[in-house]
């Protein structure tokens, strides 16, 4: 930050370098926010990788036909990506949910089917 502050006065104000330095200084708190919490990652690569299937599948969404179809697709994609983020194999997880959701009669039983509440051992049991 000290280098940016020192050099911001050394470049022409109408240059792209000056604009980049000012932008960085203006965003400094956000850029260094990960330092305040050790659980935060400096890189957003995990998030980028998680949304890549959406970018690749974008053309397919043109054929969702209706807003309801698009919402259903978004729900399924979200569930699959959340299963992956929780260390579950998506096909096995969806299979597990479809086997058990019909018998779920309480909010707690439905919440037990959410990806962060399902363990791989439960999936292997069927």
PDB file of C-alpha atoms in Angstrom:
ATOM      1  CA  UNK A   1       0.000   0.000   0.000  1.00  0.00           C
ATOM      2  CA  UNK A   2       2.888   2.337   0.834  1.00  0.00           C
ATOM      3  CA  UNK A   3       4.362   1.742  -2.617  1.00  0.00           C
ATOM      4  CA  UNK A   4       1.034   2.589  -4.269  1.00  0.00           C
ATOM      5  CA  UNK A   5       0.645   5.753  -2.212  1.00  0.00           C
ATOM      6  CA  UNK A   6       4.216   6.827  -2.948  1.00  0.00           C
ATOM      7  CA  UNK A   7       4.007   6.174  -6.685  1.00  0.00           C
ATOM      8  CA  UNK A   8       0.526   7.553  -7.268  1.00  0.00           C
ATOM      9  CA  UNK A   9       2.054  11.043  -7.306  1.00  0.00           C
ATOM     10  CA  UNK A  10       4.741  10.010  -9.804  1.00  0.00           C
ATOM     11  CA  UNK A  11       2.499   9.095 -12.717  1.00  0.00           C
ATOM     12  CA  UNK A  12       0.328  11.410 -14.840  1.00  0.00           C
ATOM     13  CA  UNK A  13      -3.198  11.798 -13.450  1.00  0.00           C
ATOM     14  CA  UNK A  14      -4.771  11.023 -16.818  1.00  0.00           C
ATOM     15  CA  UNK A  15      -2.844   7.740 -17.275  1.00  0.00           C
ATOM     16  CA  UNK A  16      -4.259   4.253 -16.956  1.00  0.00           C
ATOM     17  CA  UNK A  17      -1.563   3.472 -14.389  1.00  0.00           C
ATOM     18  CA  UNK A  18      -2.794   6.312 -12.176  1.00  0.00           C
ATOM     19  CA  UNK A  19      -6.372   5.086 -12.506  1.00  0.00           C
ATOM     20  CA  UNK A  20      -5.284   1.540 -11.599  1.00  0.00           C
ATOM     21  CA  UNK A  21      -3.358   2.767  -8.566  1.00  0.00           C
ATOM     22  CA  UNK A  22      -6.300   4.869  -7.383  1.00  0.00           C
ATOM     23  CA  UNK A  23      -8.707   2.013  -7.886  1.00  0.00           C
ATOM     24  CA  UNK A  24      -6.471  -0.300  -5.853  1.00  0.00           C
ATOM     25  CA  UNK A  25      -6.133   2.243  -3.055  1.00  0.00           C
ATOM     26  CA  UNK A  26      -9.890   2.887  -3.024  1.00  0.00           C
ATOM     27  CA  UNK A  27     -10.552  -0.868  -2.796  1.00  0.00           C
ATOM     28  CA  UNK A  28      -7.722  -1.624  -0.368  1.00  0.00           C
ATOM     29  CA  UNK A  29      -9.962  -2.677   2.517  1.00  0.00           C
ATOM     30  CA  UNK A  30     -11.872  -5.106   0.305  1.00  0.00           C
ATOM     31  CA  UNK A  31      -8.705  -6.414  -1.348  1.00  0.00           C
ATOM     32  CA  UNK A  32      -7.130  -7.228   2.005  1.00  0.00           C
ATOM     33  CA  UNK A  33     -10.293  -8.430   3.763  1.00  0.00           C
ATOM     34  CA  UNK A  34      -9.127 -12.031   3.646  1.00  0.00           C
ATOM     35  CA  UNK A  35      -6.344 -11.110   6.086  1.00  0.00           C
ATOM     36  CA  UNK A  36      -8.880 -10.498   8.860  1.00  0.00           C
ATOM     37  CA  UNK A  37     -10.294 -14.036   8.707  1.00  0.00           C
ATOM     38  CA  UNK A  38      -8.050 -17.051   8.253  1.00  0.00           C
ATOM     39  CA  UNK A  39     -10.923 -19.050   6.755  1.00  0.00           C
ATOM     40  CA  UNK A  40     -11.062 -16.761   3.728  1.00  0.00           C
ATOM     41  CA  UNK A  41      -8.976 -17.609   0.689  1.00  0.00           C
ATOM     42  CA  UNK A  42      -6.892 -15.059  -1.207  1.00  0.00           C
ATOM     43  CA  UNK A  43      -8.042 -16.632  -4.462  1.00  0.00           C
ATOM     44  CA  UNK A  44     -11.552 -17.007  -5.827  1.00  0.00           C
ATOM     45  CA  UNK A  45     -10.502 -19.989  -7.957  1.00  0.00           C
ATOM     46  CA  UNK A  46     -12.867 -22.341  -6.107  1.00  0.00           C
ATOM     47  CA  UNK A  47     -15.835 -20.093  -6.843  1.00  0.00           C
ATOM     48  CA  UNK A  48     -14.727 -19.657 -10.459  1.00  0.00           C
ATOM     49  CA  UNK A  49     -14.452 -23.421 -10.900  1.00  0.00           C
ATOM     50  CA  UNK A  50     -17.868 -23.942  -9.322  1.00  0.00           C
ATOM     51  CA  UNK A  51     -19.605 -21.602 -11.772  1.00  0.00           C
ATOM     52  CA  UNK A  52     -17.711 -22.782 -14.862  1.00  0.00           C
ATOM     53  CA  UNK A  53     -20.376 -25.420 -15.711  1.00  0.00           C
ATOM     54  CA  UNK A  54     -22.945 -22.627 -15.837  1.00  0.00           C
ATOM     55  CA  UNK A  55     -20.893 -20.625 -18.310  1.00  0.00           C
ATOM     56  CA  UNK A  56     -20.282 -23.703 -20.447  1.00  0.00           C
ATOM     57  CA  UNK A  57     -23.963 -24.682 -20.367  1.00  0.00           C
ATOM     58  CA  UNK A  58     -25.268 -21.188 -21.090  1.00  0.00           C
ATOM     59  CA  UNK A  59     -26.338 -22.038 -24.654  1.00  0.00           C
ATOM     60  CA  UNK A  60     -28.374 -24.979 -23.399  1.00  0.00           C
ATOM     61  CA  UNK A  61     -30.410 -22.654 -21.209  1.00  0.00           C
ATOM     62  CA  UNK A  62     -31.833 -20.949 -24.264  1.00  0.00           C
ATOM     63  CA  UNK A  63     -34.034 -23.998 -24.604  1.00  0.00           C
ATOM     64  CA  UNK A  64     -35.534 -23.899 -21.106  1.00  0.00           C
ATOM     65  CA  UNK A  65     -38.773 -22.730 -22.835  1.00  0.00           C
ATOM     66  CA  UNK A  66     -40.421 -21.175 -19.792  1.00  0.00           C
ATOM     67  CA  UNK A  67     -39.435 -19.272 -16.652  1.00  0.00           C
ATOM     68  CA  UNK A  68     -40.511 -22.333 -14.645  1.00  0.00           C
ATOM     69  CA  UNK A  69     -38.191 -24.532 -16.713  1.00  0.00           C
ATOM     70  CA  UNK A  70     -35.326 -22.086 -16.184  1.00  0.00           C
ATOM     71  CA  UNK A  71     -35.997 -22.003 -12.441  1.00  0.00           C
ATOM     72  CA  UNK A  72     -36.070 -25.807 -12.304  1.00  0.00           C
ATOM     73  CA  UNK A  73     -32.742 -25.978 -14.165  1.00  0.00           C
ATOM     74  CA  UNK A  74     -31.206 -23.404 -11.822  1.00  0.00           C
ATOM     75  CA  UNK A  75     -32.423 -25.382  -8.809  1.00  0.00           C
ATOM     76  CA  UNK A  76     -30.918 -28.625 -10.095  1.00  0.00           C
ATOM     77  CA  UNK A  77     -27.602 -26.955 -11.009  1.00  0.00           C
ATOM     78  CA  UNK A  78     -27.462 -25.325  -7.585  1.00  0.00           C
ATOM     79  CA  UNK A  79     -28.149 -28.609  -5.805  1.00  0.00           C
ATOM     80  CA  UNK A  80     -25.488 -30.436  -7.839  1.00  0.00           C
ATOM     81  CA  UNK A  81     -22.838 -27.774  -7.285  1.00  0.00           C
ATOM     82  CA  UNK A  82     -23.662 -27.612  -3.558  1.00  0.00           C
ATOM     83  CA  UNK A  83     -23.331 -31.397  -3.357  1.00  0.00           C
ATOM     84  CA  UNK A  84     -19.891 -31.144  -4.994  1.00  0.00           C
ATOM     85  CA  UNK A  85     -18.883 -28.362  -2.607  1.00  0.00           C
ATOM     86  CA  UNK A  86     -19.801 -30.669   0.280  1.00  0.00           C
ATOM     87  CA  UNK A  87     -17.706 -33.545  -1.037  1.00  0.00           C
ATOM     88  CA  UNK A  88     -20.573 -35.614  -2.410  1.00  0.00           C
ATOM     89  CA  UNK A  89     -20.692 -37.360  -5.764  1.00  0.00           C
ATOM     90  CA  UNK A  90     -23.633 -35.615  -7.489  1.00  0.00           C
ATOM     91  CA  UNK A  91     -25.310 -38.660  -9.050  1.00  0.00           C
ATOM     92  CA  UNK A  92     -25.170 -40.633  -5.804  1.00  0.00           C
ATOM     93  CA  UNK A  93     -26.465 -37.628  -3.869  1.00  0.00           C
ATOM     94  CA  UNK A  94     -29.421 -36.979  -6.217  1.00  0.00           C
ATOM     95  CA  UNK A  95     -30.211 -40.708  -6.183  1.00  0.00           C
ATOM     96  CA  UNK A  96     -30.205 -40.633  -2.374  1.00  0.00           C
ATOM     97  CA  UNK A  97     -32.500 -37.595  -2.278  1.00  0.00           C
ATOM     98  CA  UNK A  98     -34.967 -39.104  -4.741  1.00  0.00           C
ATOM     99  CA  UNK A  99     -35.072 -42.321  -2.704  1.00  0.00           C
ATOM    100  CA  UNK A 100     -35.815 -40.516   0.567  1.00  0.00           C
ATOM    101  CA  UNK A 101     -37.708 -37.307  -0.194  1.00  0.00           C
ATOM    102  CA  UNK A 102     -41.051 -39.091  -0.653  1.00  0.00           C
ATOM    103  CA  UNK A 103     -40.908 -40.318   2.931  1.00  0.00           C
ATOM    104  CA  UNK A 104     -39.892 -36.958   4.383  1.00  0.00           C
ATOM    105  CA  UNK A 105     -42.884 -35.492   6.177  1.00  0.00           C
ATOM    106  CA  UNK A 106     -41.284 -32.868   8.410  1.00  0.00           C
ATOM    107  CA  UNK A 107     -39.039 -29.884   7.784  1.00  0.00           C
ATOM    108  CA  UNK A 108     -36.311 -31.634   9.758  1.00  0.00           C
ATOM    109  CA  UNK A 109     -36.503 -34.722   7.543  1.00  0.00           C
ATOM    110  CA  UNK A 110     -36.262 -32.575   4.417  1.00  0.00           C
ATOM    111  CA  UNK A 111     -33.369 -30.547   5.877  1.00  0.00           C
ATOM    112  CA  UNK A 112     -31.587 -33.829   6.623  1.00  0.00           C
ATOM    113  CA  UNK A 113     -31.447 -34.350   2.827  1.00  0.00           C
ATOM    114  CA  UNK A 114     -29.557 -31.112   2.171  1.00  0.00           C
ATOM    115  CA  UNK A 115     -26.006 -31.679   0.901  1.00  0.00           C
ATOM    116  CA  UNK A 116     -24.297 -30.388   4.038  1.00  0.00           C
ATOM    117  CA  UNK A 117     -26.340 -32.798   6.182  1.00  0.00           C
ATOM    118  CA  UNK A 118     -25.696 -35.947   4.134  1.00  0.00           C
ATOM    119  CA  UNK A 119     -22.572 -38.035   4.688  1.00  0.00           C
ATOM    120  CA  UNK A 120     -20.986 -40.421   2.199  1.00  0.00           C
ATOM    121  CA  UNK A 121     -21.684 -43.351   4.522  1.00  0.00           C
ATOM    122  CA  UNK A 122     -25.398 -42.524   4.392  1.00  0.00           C
ATOM    123  CA  UNK A 123     -25.189 -42.485   0.593  1.00  0.00           C
ATOM    124  CA  UNK A 124     -23.546 -45.898   0.541  1.00  0.00           C
ATOM    125  CA  UNK A 125     -26.289 -47.350   2.732  1.00  0.00           C
ATOM    126  CA  UNK A 126     -28.862 -46.381   0.095  1.00  0.00           C
TER     127      UNK A 126
END
